[in-house]
PDB file of C-alpha atoms and ligand atoms in Angstrom:
ATOM      1  CA  MET A 109      -2.574   9.917  28.562  1.00 46.00           C
ATOM      2  CA  ALA A 110      -3.744   9.948  32.456  1.00 51.00           C
ATOM      3  CA  GLY A 111      -1.457  11.564  34.737  1.00 57.00           C
ATOM      4  CA  THR A 112       0.271  13.145  32.234  1.00 71.00           C
ATOM      5  CA  PRO A 113       0.694  16.919  32.665  1.00 78.00           C
ATOM      6  CA  PRO A 114      -0.454  19.241  29.836  1.00 87.00           C
ATOM      7  CA  PRO A 115       2.392  20.863  27.608  1.00 94.00           C
ATOM      8  CA  GLN A 116       2.925  24.535  28.291  1.00 96.00           C
ATOM      9  CA  ILE A 117       2.046  26.701  25.340  1.00 98.00           C
ATOM     10  CA  VAL A 118       4.325  29.643  24.507  1.00 98.00           C
ATOM     11  CA  ARG A 119       3.382  32.070  21.316  1.00 98.00           C
ATOM     12  CA  THR A 120       6.080  34.357  21.302  1.00 98.00           C
ATOM     13  CA  ARG A 121       9.836  34.366  20.929  1.00 98.00           C
ATOM     14  CA  ALA A 122      10.438  35.694  24.146  1.00 98.00           C
ATOM     15  CA  GLU A 123       8.317  33.303  25.793  1.00 98.00           C
ATOM     16  CA  LEU A 124      10.044  30.548  24.041  1.00 98.00           C
ATOM     17  CA  ARG A 125      13.559  32.178  25.139  1.00 96.00           C
ATOM     18  CA  ALA A 126      12.284  32.122  28.814  1.00 96.00           C
ATOM     19  CA  ALA A 127      10.928  28.980  29.246  1.00 96.00           C
ATOM     20  CA  LEU A 128      13.885  27.061  27.591  1.00 97.00           C
ATOM     21  CA  SER A 129      16.391  29.240  29.604  1.00 93.00           C
ATOM     22  CA  ALA A 130      15.307  27.337  32.849  1.00 90.00           C
ATOM     23  CA  ALA A 131      14.865  23.656  31.095  1.00 96.00           C
ATOM     24  CA  ALA A 132      16.943  20.744  31.770  1.00 98.00           C
ATOM     25  CA  ARG A 133      19.086  19.805  28.917  1.00 98.00           C
ATOM     26  CA  PRO A 134      19.177  18.436  26.505  1.00 98.00           C
ATOM     27  CA  VAL A 135      16.471  19.965  24.483  1.00 98.00           C
ATOM     28  CA  GLY A 136      15.036  17.768  21.715  1.00 98.00           C
ATOM     29  CA  LEU A 137      13.141  19.981  18.712  1.00 98.00           C
ATOM     30  CA  VAL A 138      10.075  18.398  16.423  1.00 98.00           C
ATOM     31  CA  PRO A 139       9.191  21.234  14.092  1.00 98.00           C
ATOM     32  CA  THR A 140       5.723  20.724  12.723  1.00 98.00           C
ATOM     33  CA  MET A 141       2.899  22.381  10.802  1.00 98.00           C
ATOM     34  CA  GLY A 142       0.233  20.994  12.985  1.00 97.00           C
ATOM     35  CA  ALA A 143      -2.853  18.732  12.255  1.00 96.00           C
ATOM     36  CA  LEU A 144      -0.552  16.268  13.742  1.00 97.00           C
ATOM     37  CA  HIS A 145      -0.653  12.345  13.060  1.00 98.00           C
ATOM     38  CA  ASP A 146       1.298   9.350  13.997  1.00 98.00           C
ATOM     39  CA  GLY A 147       4.372  10.228  11.964  1.00 98.00           C
ATOM     40  CA  HIS A 148       4.684  13.265  13.937  1.00 98.00           C
ATOM     41  CA  ILE A 149       3.991  11.533  17.208  1.00 98.00           C
ATOM     42  CA  SER A 150       6.811   8.827  16.096  1.00 98.00           C
ATOM     43  CA  LEU A 151       9.051  11.936  16.062  1.00 98.00           C
ATOM     44  CA  ILE A 152       7.924  13.385  19.230  1.00 98.00           C
ATOM     45  CA  ARG A 153       8.196   9.629  21.265  1.00 97.00           C
ATOM     46  CA  ARG A 154      12.030   9.414  19.805  1.00 98.00           C
ATOM     47  CA  ALA A 155      12.440  12.975  21.053  1.00 98.00           C
ATOM     48  CA  ARG A 156      11.390  12.075  24.664  1.00 98.00           C
ATOM     49  CA  ALA A 157      13.279   8.900  24.695  1.00 98.00           C
ATOM     50  CA  GLU A 158      16.843  11.043  23.887  1.00 98.00           C
ATOM     51  CA  ASN A 159      16.035  14.175  25.688  1.00 98.00           C
ATOM     52  CA  ALA A 160      15.264  15.441  29.019  1.00 98.00           C
ATOM     53  CA  THR A 161      12.810  18.232  27.432  1.00 98.00           C
ATOM     54  CA  VAL A 162      10.905  18.215  24.235  1.00 98.00           C
ATOM     55  CA  VAL A 163       9.672  21.119  22.444  1.00 98.00           C
ATOM     56  CA  ILE A 164       7.270  20.959  19.542  1.00 98.00           C
ATOM     57  CA  SER A 165       6.984  23.954  16.956  1.00 98.00           C
ATOM     58  CA  ILE A 166       3.303  24.198  15.489  1.00 98.00           C
ATOM     59  CA  PHE A 167       3.663  26.361  12.554  1.00 98.00           C
ATOM     60  CA  VAL A 168       1.962  26.671   9.184  1.00 98.00           C
ATOM     61  CA  ASN A 169       4.690  28.306   7.772  1.00 98.00           C
ATOM     62  CA  PRO A 170       3.385  30.928   5.009  1.00 97.00           C
ATOM     63  CA  ARG A 171       6.860  30.900   3.145  1.00 97.00           C
ATOM     64  CA  GLN A 172       6.962  27.283   2.523  1.00 97.00           C
ATOM     65  CA  PHE A 173       3.812  27.327   0.286  1.00 97.00           C
ATOM     66  CA  ASN A 174       4.433  27.945  -3.320  1.00 92.00           C
ATOM     67  CA  GLU A 175       0.572  28.170  -3.659  1.00 92.00           C
ATOM     68  CA  ALA A 176      -1.878  30.217  -1.578  1.00 93.00           C
ATOM     69  CA  ALA A 177      -4.621  27.946  -2.144  1.00 93.00           C
ATOM     70  CA  ASP A 178      -2.484  25.367  -0.638  1.00 93.00           C
ATOM     71  CA  PHE A 179      -1.647  27.283   2.217  1.00 96.00           C
ATOM     72  CA  GLU A 180      -5.405  28.224   3.269  1.00 95.00           C
ATOM     73  CA  LYS A 181      -6.719  24.654   3.058  1.00 94.00           C
ATOM     74  CA  TYR A 182      -4.048  23.532   4.602  1.00 96.00           C
ATOM     75  CA  PRO A 183      -5.879  21.593   7.682  1.00 96.00           C
ATOM     76  CA  ARG A 184      -5.341  23.196  11.185  1.00 97.00           C
ATOM     77  CA  ASP A 185      -6.671  21.828  14.659  1.00 96.00           C
ATOM     78  CA  GLU A 186      -4.687  23.110  17.513  1.00 96.00           C
ATOM     79  CA  ALA A 187      -6.759  21.912  20.584  1.00 95.00           C
ATOM     80  CA  ALA A 188      -6.272  18.268  18.959  1.00 96.00           C
ATOM     81  CA  ASP A 189      -2.713  18.826  18.404  1.00 97.00           C
ATOM     82  CA  VAL A 190      -1.895  19.951  22.105  1.00 96.00           C
ATOM     83  CA  ARG A 191      -3.731  17.018  23.512  1.00 94.00           C
ATOM     84  CA  LEU A 192      -2.010  14.678  20.754  1.00 95.00           C
ATOM     85  CA  VAL A 193       1.605  16.049  21.901  1.00 96.00           C
ATOM     86  CA  GLY A 194       0.559  15.830  25.621  1.00 92.00           C
ATOM     87  CA  GLY A 195       0.021  12.068  25.284  1.00 93.00           C
ATOM     88  CA  ALA A 196       3.210  11.572  23.703  1.00 95.00           C
ATOM     89  CA  GLY A 197       5.157  13.267  26.428  1.00 92.00           C
ATOM     90  CA  ALA A 198       6.009  16.717  25.081  1.00 97.00           C
ATOM     91  CA  ASP A 199       7.033  19.514  27.354  1.00 97.00           C
ATOM     92  CA  LEU A 200       6.269  22.978  25.453  1.00 98.00           C
ATOM     93  CA  VAL A 201       4.486  23.742  22.707  1.00 98.00           C
ATOM     94  CA  PHE A 202       5.591  26.804  20.589  1.00 98.00           C
ATOM     95  CA  ALA A 203       2.537  27.886  18.465  1.00 98.00           C
ATOM     96  CA  PRO A 204       3.701  31.519  17.155  1.00 98.00           C
ATOM     97  CA  THR A 205       1.540  33.729  14.869  1.00 98.00           C
ATOM     98  CA  VAL A 206       3.089  34.712  11.415  1.00 98.00           C
ATOM     99  CA  GLU A 207       3.732  38.095  12.664  1.00 98.00           C
ATOM    100  CA  GLU A 208       5.682  36.760  15.489  1.00 98.00           C
ATOM    101  CA  ILE A 209       7.908  34.565  13.098  1.00 98.00           C
ATOM    102  CA  TYR A 210       8.198  37.291  10.661  1.00 98.00           C
ATOM    103  CA  PRO A 211       7.930  40.685  12.281  1.00 98.00           C
ATOM    104  CA  ALA A 212       7.566  43.997  10.490  1.00 98.00           C
ATOM    105  CA  GLY A 213      11.068  44.354   9.020  1.00 98.00           C
ATOM    106  CA  PHE A 214      11.949  40.971   8.426  1.00 98.00           C
ATOM    107  CA  GLN A 215      14.396  40.530   5.675  1.00 98.00           C
ATOM    108  CA  THR A 216      16.376  37.328   5.938  1.00 98.00           C
ATOM    109  CA  THR A 217      15.984  34.371   3.365  1.00 98.00           C
ATOM    110  CA  VAL A 218      18.202  31.307   4.075  1.00 98.00           C
ATOM    111  CA  ARG A 219      18.835  29.460   0.698  1.00 98.00           C
ATOM    112  CA  VAL A 220      20.690  26.305   0.336  1.00 98.00           C
ATOM    113  CA  GLY A 221      22.187  25.676  -3.368  1.00 98.00           C
ATOM    114  CA  ALA A 222      21.981  22.791  -5.900  1.00 98.00           C
ATOM    115  CA  LEU A 223      20.206  20.539  -3.349  1.00 98.00           C
ATOM    116  CA  THR A 224      17.256  22.641  -3.335  1.00 98.00           C
ATOM    117  CA  GLU A 225      16.723  22.626  -7.357  1.00 98.00           C
ATOM    118  CA  SER A 226      15.453  19.319  -8.258  1.00 98.00           C
ATOM    119  CA  LEU A 227      12.751  17.269  -7.415  1.00 98.00           C
ATOM    120  CA  GLU A 228      10.458  19.150  -4.537  1.00 98.00           C
ATOM    121  CA  GLY A 229      12.662  22.340  -5.203  1.00 98.00           C
ATOM    122  CA  ALA A 230      11.748  22.039  -9.104  1.00 97.00           C
ATOM    123  CA  ALA A 231       7.938  21.441  -8.535  1.00 96.00           C
ATOM    124  CA  ARG A 232       7.753  23.911  -5.746  1.00 96.00           C
ATOM    125  CA  PRO A 233       9.970  27.344  -6.315  1.00 96.00           C
ATOM    126  CA  GLY A 234      10.788  28.960  -3.183  1.00 96.00           C
ATOM    127  CA  HIS A 235       9.228  25.892  -0.999  1.00 98.00           C
ATOM    128  CA  PHE A 236      13.003  25.221   0.301  1.00 98.00           C
ATOM    129  CA  GLU A 237      14.034  28.986   1.031  1.00 98.00           C
ATOM    130  CA  GLY A 238      10.935  28.948   3.338  1.00 98.00           C
ATOM    131  CA  VAL A 239      11.674  25.771   4.902  1.00 98.00           C
ATOM    132  CA  THR A 240      15.313  26.426   5.604  1.00 98.00           C
ATOM    133  CA  THR A 241      14.330  30.101   6.663  1.00 98.00           C
ATOM    134  CA  VAL A 242      12.049  29.018   9.435  1.00 98.00           C
ATOM    135  CA  VAL A 243      14.077  26.358  10.438  1.00 98.00           C
ATOM    136  CA  ALA A 244      17.324  28.423  10.997  1.00 98.00           C
ATOM    137  CA  ILE A 245      14.945  30.648  13.274  1.00 98.00           C
ATOM    138  CA  LEU A 246      13.368  27.522  15.276  1.00 98.00           C
ATOM    139  CA  LEU A 247      17.062  26.120  15.922  1.00 98.00           C
ATOM    140  CA  GLY A 248      18.368  29.447  16.767  1.00 97.00           C
ATOM    141  CA  LEU A 249      15.553  30.365  19.202  1.00 97.00           C
ATOM    142  CA  SER A 250      15.415  27.026  21.050  1.00 97.00           C
ATOM    143  CA  GLY A 251      18.858  26.200  20.709  1.00 97.00           C
ATOM    144  CA  ALA A 252      18.035  22.438  20.655  1.00 98.00           C
ATOM    145  CA  GLU A 253      20.689  19.995  21.129  1.00 98.00           C
ATOM    146  CA  ARG A 254      18.982  17.811  18.578  1.00 99.00           C
ATOM    147  CA  ALA A 255      16.077  18.164  16.175  1.00 99.00           C
ATOM    148  CA  TYR A 256      13.891  15.590  14.388  1.00 98.00           C
ATOM    149  CA  PHE A 257      13.263  15.337  10.719  1.00 98.00           C
ATOM    150  CA  GLY A 258      11.164  12.867   8.932  1.00 98.00           C
ATOM    151  CA  GLN A 259      12.442  10.558   6.147  1.00 98.00           C
ATOM    152  CA  LYS A 260       8.980  11.119   4.618  1.00 98.00           C
ATOM    153  CA  ASP A 261      10.256  14.599   3.559  1.00 98.00           C
ATOM    154  CA  ALA A 262      13.751  12.907   2.376  1.00 98.00           C
ATOM    155  CA  GLN A 263      14.899  16.316   0.245  1.00 98.00           C
ATOM    156  CA  GLN A 264      13.907  18.491   3.132  1.00 98.00           C
ATOM    157  CA  LEU A 265      16.205  16.412   5.414  1.00 98.00           C
ATOM    158  CA  LEU A 266      19.049  16.717   3.172  1.00 98.00           C
ATOM    159  CA  VAL A 267      18.552  20.375   2.771  1.00 98.00           C
ATOM    160  CA  VAL A 268      18.153  21.086   6.266  1.00 99.00           C
ATOM    161  CA  ARG A 269      21.282  18.762   7.138  1.00 98.00           C
ATOM    162  CA  ARG A 270      23.123  20.652   4.828  1.00 98.00           C
ATOM    163  CA  MET A 271      22.011  23.887   5.905  1.00 98.00           C
ATOM    164  CA  ALA A 272      23.130  23.183   9.620  1.00 98.00           C
ATOM    165  CA  ALA A 273      26.455  21.876   8.346  1.00 98.00           C
ATOM    166  CA  ASP A 274      27.013  24.920   6.344  1.00 98.00           C
ATOM    167  CA  LEU A 275      26.298  27.516   8.948  1.00 98.00           C
ATOM    168  CA  GLY A 276      27.897  25.917  11.734  1.00 98.00           C
ATOM    169  CA  ILE A 277      24.562  25.240  13.645  1.00 98.00           C
ATOM    170  CA  ALA A 278      25.650  22.857  16.335  1.00 97.00           C
ATOM    171  CA  THR A 279      22.106  20.750  16.589  1.00 98.00           C
ATOM    172  CA  GLU A 280      22.334  17.314  15.659  1.00 98.00           C
ATOM    173  CA  ILE A 281      19.783  16.545  12.917  1.00 98.00           C
ATOM    174  CA  VAL A 282      17.989  13.326  13.641  1.00 98.00           C
ATOM    175  CA  ALA A 283      16.169  11.250  10.840  1.00 98.00           C
ATOM    176  CA  CYS A 284      13.337   9.084  11.598  1.00 98.00           C
ATOM    177  CA  PRO A 285      11.347   6.642   9.269  1.00 98.00           C
ATOM    178  CA  ILE A 286       8.128   6.915   7.325  1.00 98.00           C
ATOM    179  CA  VAL A 287       5.155   6.029   9.365  1.00 98.00           C
ATOM    180  CA  ARG A 288       2.612   4.497   7.083  1.00 98.00           C
ATOM    181  CA  GLU A 289      -1.119   3.383   7.228  1.00 98.00           C
ATOM    182  CA  PRO A 290      -1.885  -0.257   7.033  1.00 98.00           C
ATOM    183  CA  ASP A 291      -2.296  -0.260   2.808  1.00 98.00           C
ATOM    184  CA  GLY A 292       1.080   1.500   2.559  1.00 98.00           C
ATOM    185  CA  LEU A 293       0.216   5.063   2.278  1.00 98.00           C
ATOM    186  CA  ALA A 294       2.542   7.343   4.146  1.00 98.00           C
ATOM    187  CA  LEU A 295       0.636   9.393   6.751  1.00 98.00           C
ATOM    188  CA  SER A 296       0.542  13.352   5.844  1.00 98.00           C
ATOM    189  CA  SER A 297      -1.500  16.250   7.062  1.00 96.00           C
ATOM    190  CA  ARG A 298      -2.877  16.541   3.449  1.00 96.00           C
ATOM    191  CA  ASN A 299      -4.438  12.853   3.293  1.00 97.00           C
ATOM    192  CA  VAL A 300      -7.800  14.298   4.824  1.00 96.00           C
ATOM    193  CA  LEU A 301      -8.450  16.532   2.133  1.00 96.00           C
ATOM    194  CA  LEU A 302      -8.238  13.755  -0.350  1.00 98.00           C
ATOM    195  CA  SER A 303     -11.784  12.481  -1.748  1.00 98.00           C
ATOM    196  CA  PRO A 304     -12.666   8.821  -0.735  1.00 98.00           C
ATOM    197  CA  GLU A 305     -11.929   7.702  -4.294  1.00 98.00           C
ATOM    198  CA  ALA A 306      -8.447   9.481  -4.317  1.00 98.00           C
ATOM    199  CA  ARG A 307      -7.917   8.107  -0.792  1.00 98.00           C
ATOM    200  CA  ALA A 308      -8.665   4.761  -1.998  1.00 98.00           C
ATOM    201  CA  ALA A 309      -6.177   5.024  -4.943  1.00 98.00           C
ATOM    202  CA  ALA A 310      -3.353   6.912  -2.984  1.00 98.00           C
ATOM    203  CA  PRO A 311      -1.563   3.858  -1.968  1.00 98.00           C
ATOM    204  CA  VAL A 312      -0.182   3.665  -5.721  1.00 98.00           C
ATOM    205  CA  LEU A 313       2.434   5.782  -4.729  1.00 98.00           C
ATOM    206  CA  HIS A 314       3.739   3.071  -2.207  1.00 98.00           C
ATOM    207  CA  ARG A 315       3.096   0.214  -4.676  1.00 98.00           C
ATOM    208  CA  ALA A 316       4.862   2.007  -7.447  1.00 99.00           C
ATOM    209  CA  LEU A 317       8.211   2.436  -5.050  1.00 99.00           C
ATOM    210  CA  MET A 318       7.630  -1.354  -4.238  1.00 98.00           C
ATOM    211  CA  ALA A 319       7.382  -2.212  -7.707  1.00 98.00           C
ATOM    212  CA  ALA A 320      10.728  -0.759  -8.698  1.00 98.00           C
ATOM    213  CA  ARG A 321      12.245  -2.033  -5.291  1.00 98.00           C
ATOM    214  CA  ALA A 322      11.285  -5.460  -6.544  1.00 98.00           C
ATOM    215  CA  ALA A 323      13.128  -5.014  -9.280  1.00 98.00           C
ATOM    216  CA  TYR A 324      16.077  -3.565  -7.812  1.00 98.00           C
ATOM    217  CA  ASP A 325      15.962  -6.985  -5.484  1.00 98.00           C
ATOM    218  CA  ALA A 326      16.081  -8.739  -8.550  1.00 98.00           C
ATOM    219  CA  GLY A 327      19.029  -7.058  -9.731  1.00 98.00           C
ATOM    220  CA  GLU A 328      18.472  -4.308 -11.858  1.00 98.00           C
ATOM    221  CA  ARG A 329      20.746  -1.480 -11.469  1.00 98.00           C
ATOM    222  CA  ASP A 330      19.884   0.442 -14.534  1.00 98.00           C
ATOM    223  CA  GLY A 331      18.342   3.924 -13.196  1.00 98.00           C
ATOM    224  CA  GLU A 332      16.069   4.639 -16.075  1.00 98.00           C
ATOM    225  CA  ALA A 333      14.677   1.085 -15.691  1.00 98.00           C
ATOM    226  CA  LEU A 334      13.470   1.653 -12.054  1.00 98.00           C
ATOM    227  CA  ARG A 335      11.706   5.049 -13.199  1.00 98.00           C
ATOM    228  CA  ALA A 336      10.109   3.114 -15.645  1.00 98.00           C
ATOM    229  CA  ALA A 337       8.681   0.602 -13.309  1.00 98.00           C
ATOM    230  CA  MET A 338       7.447   3.177 -11.296  1.00 99.00           C
ATOM    231  CA  ARG A 339       6.203   5.521 -14.001  1.00 98.00           C
ATOM    232  CA  ALA A 340       4.141   1.926 -15.274  1.00 98.00           C
ATOM    233  CA  THR A 341       2.465   1.197 -11.501  1.00 98.00           C
ATOM    234  CA  LEU A 342       1.371   4.753 -11.225  1.00 98.00           C
ATOM    235  CA  ALA A 343      -0.200   4.984 -14.960  1.00 98.00           C
ATOM    236  CA  ALA A 344      -2.294   1.985 -14.018  1.00 97.00           C
ATOM    237  CA  GLU A 345      -3.866   4.773 -11.613  1.00 97.00           C
ATOM    238  CA  PRO A 346      -6.057   7.202 -13.760  1.00 97.00           C
ATOM    239  CA  LEU A 347      -7.030   9.324 -10.621  1.00 98.00           C
ATOM    240  CA  GLY A 348      -3.452  10.176  -9.994  1.00 98.00           C
ATOM    241  CA  THR A 349      -1.328  12.535 -12.298  1.00 98.00           C
ATOM    242  CA  PRO A 350       2.632  12.206 -11.571  1.00 98.00           C
ATOM    243  CA  GLU A 351       4.408  15.207 -11.356  1.00 98.00           C
ATOM    244  CA  TYR A 352       7.866  13.314 -10.914  1.00 98.00           C
ATOM    245  CA  VAL A 353       9.387  10.340 -10.660  1.00 98.00           C
ATOM    246  CA  SER A 354      13.136   9.902  -9.637  1.00 99.00           C
ATOM    247  CA  CYS A 355      15.917   7.547  -8.709  1.00 99.00           C
ATOM    248  CA  ALA A 356      18.843   9.671  -7.474  1.00 98.00           C
ATOM    249  CA  ASP A 357      22.299   9.685  -5.793  1.00 98.00           C
ATOM    250  CA  PRO A 358      20.809   9.897  -2.252  1.00 98.00           C
ATOM    251  CA  ALA A 359      23.604  12.768  -0.948  1.00 98.00           C
ATOM    252  CA  THR A 360      23.379  14.618  -3.829  1.00 98.00           C
ATOM    253  CA  LEU A 361      19.843  13.999  -5.719  1.00 98.00           C
ATOM    254  CA  VAL A 362      21.463  13.600  -9.211  1.00 98.00           C
ATOM    255  CA  GLU A 363      19.564  11.407 -11.413  1.00 98.00           C
ATOM    256  CA  LEU A 364      21.631   7.944 -11.956  1.00 98.00           C
ATOM    257  CA  ASN A 365      22.019   6.081 -14.597  1.00 98.00           C
ATOM    258  CA  ARG A 366      23.378   3.049 -13.115  1.00 98.00           C
ATOM    259  CA  ILE A 367      23.156   2.391  -9.426  1.00 98.00           C
ATOM    260  CA  GLY A 368      26.481   1.618  -8.081  1.00 98.00           C
ATOM    261  CA  GLY A 369      25.908   2.349  -4.438  1.00 98.00           C
ATOM    262  CA  PRO A 370      22.800   3.738  -2.435  1.00 98.00           C
ATOM    263  CA  ALA A 371      20.149   5.461  -3.873  1.00 98.00           C
ATOM    264  CA  LEU A 372      16.968   6.979  -3.256  1.00 98.00           C
ATOM    265  CA  LEU A 373      13.569   6.056  -5.074  1.00 99.00           C
ATOM    266  CA  SER A 374      11.134   9.502  -4.902  1.00 99.00           C
ATOM    267  CA  MET A 375       7.845  10.800  -6.589  1.00 98.00           C
ATOM    268  CA  ALA A 376       5.297  13.379  -6.259  1.00 98.00           C
ATOM    269  CA  VAL A 377       1.465  12.566  -7.682  1.00 98.00           C
ATOM    270  CA  ARG A 378      -1.147  14.947  -7.476  1.00 98.00           C
ATOM    271  CA  PHE A 379      -5.148  13.639  -6.740  1.00 98.00           C
ATOM    272  CA  GLY A 380      -6.935  16.625  -7.825  1.00 95.00           C
ATOM    273  CA  ARG A 381      -5.469  19.766  -5.681  1.00 92.00           C
ATOM    274  CA  VAL A 382      -3.884  17.618  -3.569  1.00 96.00           C
ATOM    275  CA  ARG A 383       0.056  16.343  -4.100  1.00 97.00           C
ATOM    276  CA  LEU A 384       1.153  13.556  -2.144  1.00 98.00           C
ATOM    277  CA  ILE A 385       5.088  12.751  -2.172  1.00 98.00           C
ATOM    278  CA  ASP A 386       6.294   9.510  -1.266  1.00 98.00           C
ATOM    279  CA  ASN A 387      10.132   7.796  -1.249  1.00 99.00           C
ATOM    280  CA  GLU A 388      11.799   4.744  -0.446  1.00 98.00           C
ATOM    281  CA  PRO A 389      15.967   4.544   0.207  1.00 98.00           C
ATOM    282  CA  LEU A 390      17.481   1.528  -1.794  1.00 98.00           C
ATOM    283  CA  PRO A 391      19.109  -0.841  -0.640  1.00 97.00           C
TER     284      PRO A 391
HETATM  285  P1  LIG B 597       4.978  18.503   8.642  1.00 71.12           P
HETATM  286  O1  LIG B 597       3.943  19.128   9.732  1.00 71.12           O
HETATM  287  O2  LIG B 597       4.042  18.173   7.038  1.00 71.12           O
HETATM  288  O3  LIG B 597       5.751  19.701   8.285  1.00 71.12           O
HETATM  289  O4  LIG B 597       6.164  17.525   9.067  1.00 71.12           O
HETATM  290  C1  LIG B 597       6.732  17.598  10.192  1.00 71.12           C
HETATM  291  C2  LIG B 597       7.660  16.649  10.537  1.00 71.12           C
HETATM  292  O5  LIG B 597       7.288  15.121  10.559  1.00 71.12           O
HETATM  293  C3  LIG B 597       8.784  16.686   9.167  1.00 71.12           C
HETATM  294  O6  LIG B 597       9.917  16.474   9.668  1.00 71.12           O
HETATM  295  C4  LIG B 597       8.271  15.427   8.343  1.00 71.12           C
HETATM  296  O7  LIG B 597       8.787  14.725   7.448  1.00 71.12           O
HETATM  297  C5  LIG B 597       7.674  14.389   9.685  1.00 71.12           C
HETATM  298  N1  LIG B 597       6.566  13.711   9.077  1.00 71.12           N
HETATM  299  C6  LIG B 597       5.187  13.653   8.436  1.00 71.12           C
HETATM  300  N2  LIG B 597       4.723  12.713   7.880  1.00 71.12           N
HETATM  301  C7  LIG B 597       5.772  11.771   8.308  1.00 71.12           C
HETATM  302  C8  LIG B 597       5.429  10.311   8.172  1.00 71.12           C
HETATM  303  N3  LIG B 597       4.448   9.403   7.608  1.00 71.12           N
HETATM  304  N4  LIG B 597       6.393   9.623   9.121  1.00 71.12           N
HETATM  305  C9  LIG B 597       7.334  10.224   9.684  1.00 71.12           C
HETATM  306  N5  LIG B 597       7.407  11.324   9.435  1.00 71.12           N
HETATM  307  C10 LIG B 597       6.741  12.376   8.999  1.00 71.12           C
END
């Protein structure tokens, strides 16, 4: 954006603390792994609207990857990210090295309980420990009054909220809606890794969620019937291999048999080596 000063980039814990010690409050933090897209930008704009200082962290966190190949091929483009972040009005970018976040001697893990054991947690052992450990560090370093997370990663949001409540972390955890492509595919940094054929097939996740939502809107309240509606839609797309489909209690993530209140529809589907997730809250 013309006239917008570029954000300051800091790379060490000490630089981040120093930059924020003089910053106007409240501080809003947007944790990301970079390869930024309009989903991230929506979080930054929300943070900009609600805070005096906006900090974005860009850190591809090795501890939350359960497959080395996924970590290595994860897209990275810091120069493009910094331009986007500046255009969205952020003040500060924290882009540390792995050694800065996990220096020699590091030996702390933050682990949330049952909420991390189903869905993404079951499919990706150790993933949420990596997430909660790095988010705890980022919240501690920044002392942010608010931190912004996407509903796209619905279980992550619940787990981070639980961690903040349990550990007495004062940061308000703010949830932001899912940003989608016009064909319904939820924006994700991993979408660029899809082959053209897989990219054309990938909106099937959203179609499956919409099929279950249509059944719900027509009065279906049987959880298994909604899971079956999602499975049936996914089965029509041979390029995608479903890992799980879920219709769960949105507070506990326990699978529902009967839906008597709110529910969370969610799924993970593999297209070759690229794994996509999506979800839809009910009602
Ligand atoms: P990531 O860089 O994938 O770790 O994501 C950083 C933050 O952006 C997380 O809180 C995500 O939930 C959020 N995010 C990612 N994709 C989207 C999207 N399509 N819509 C809204 N938020 C998103």
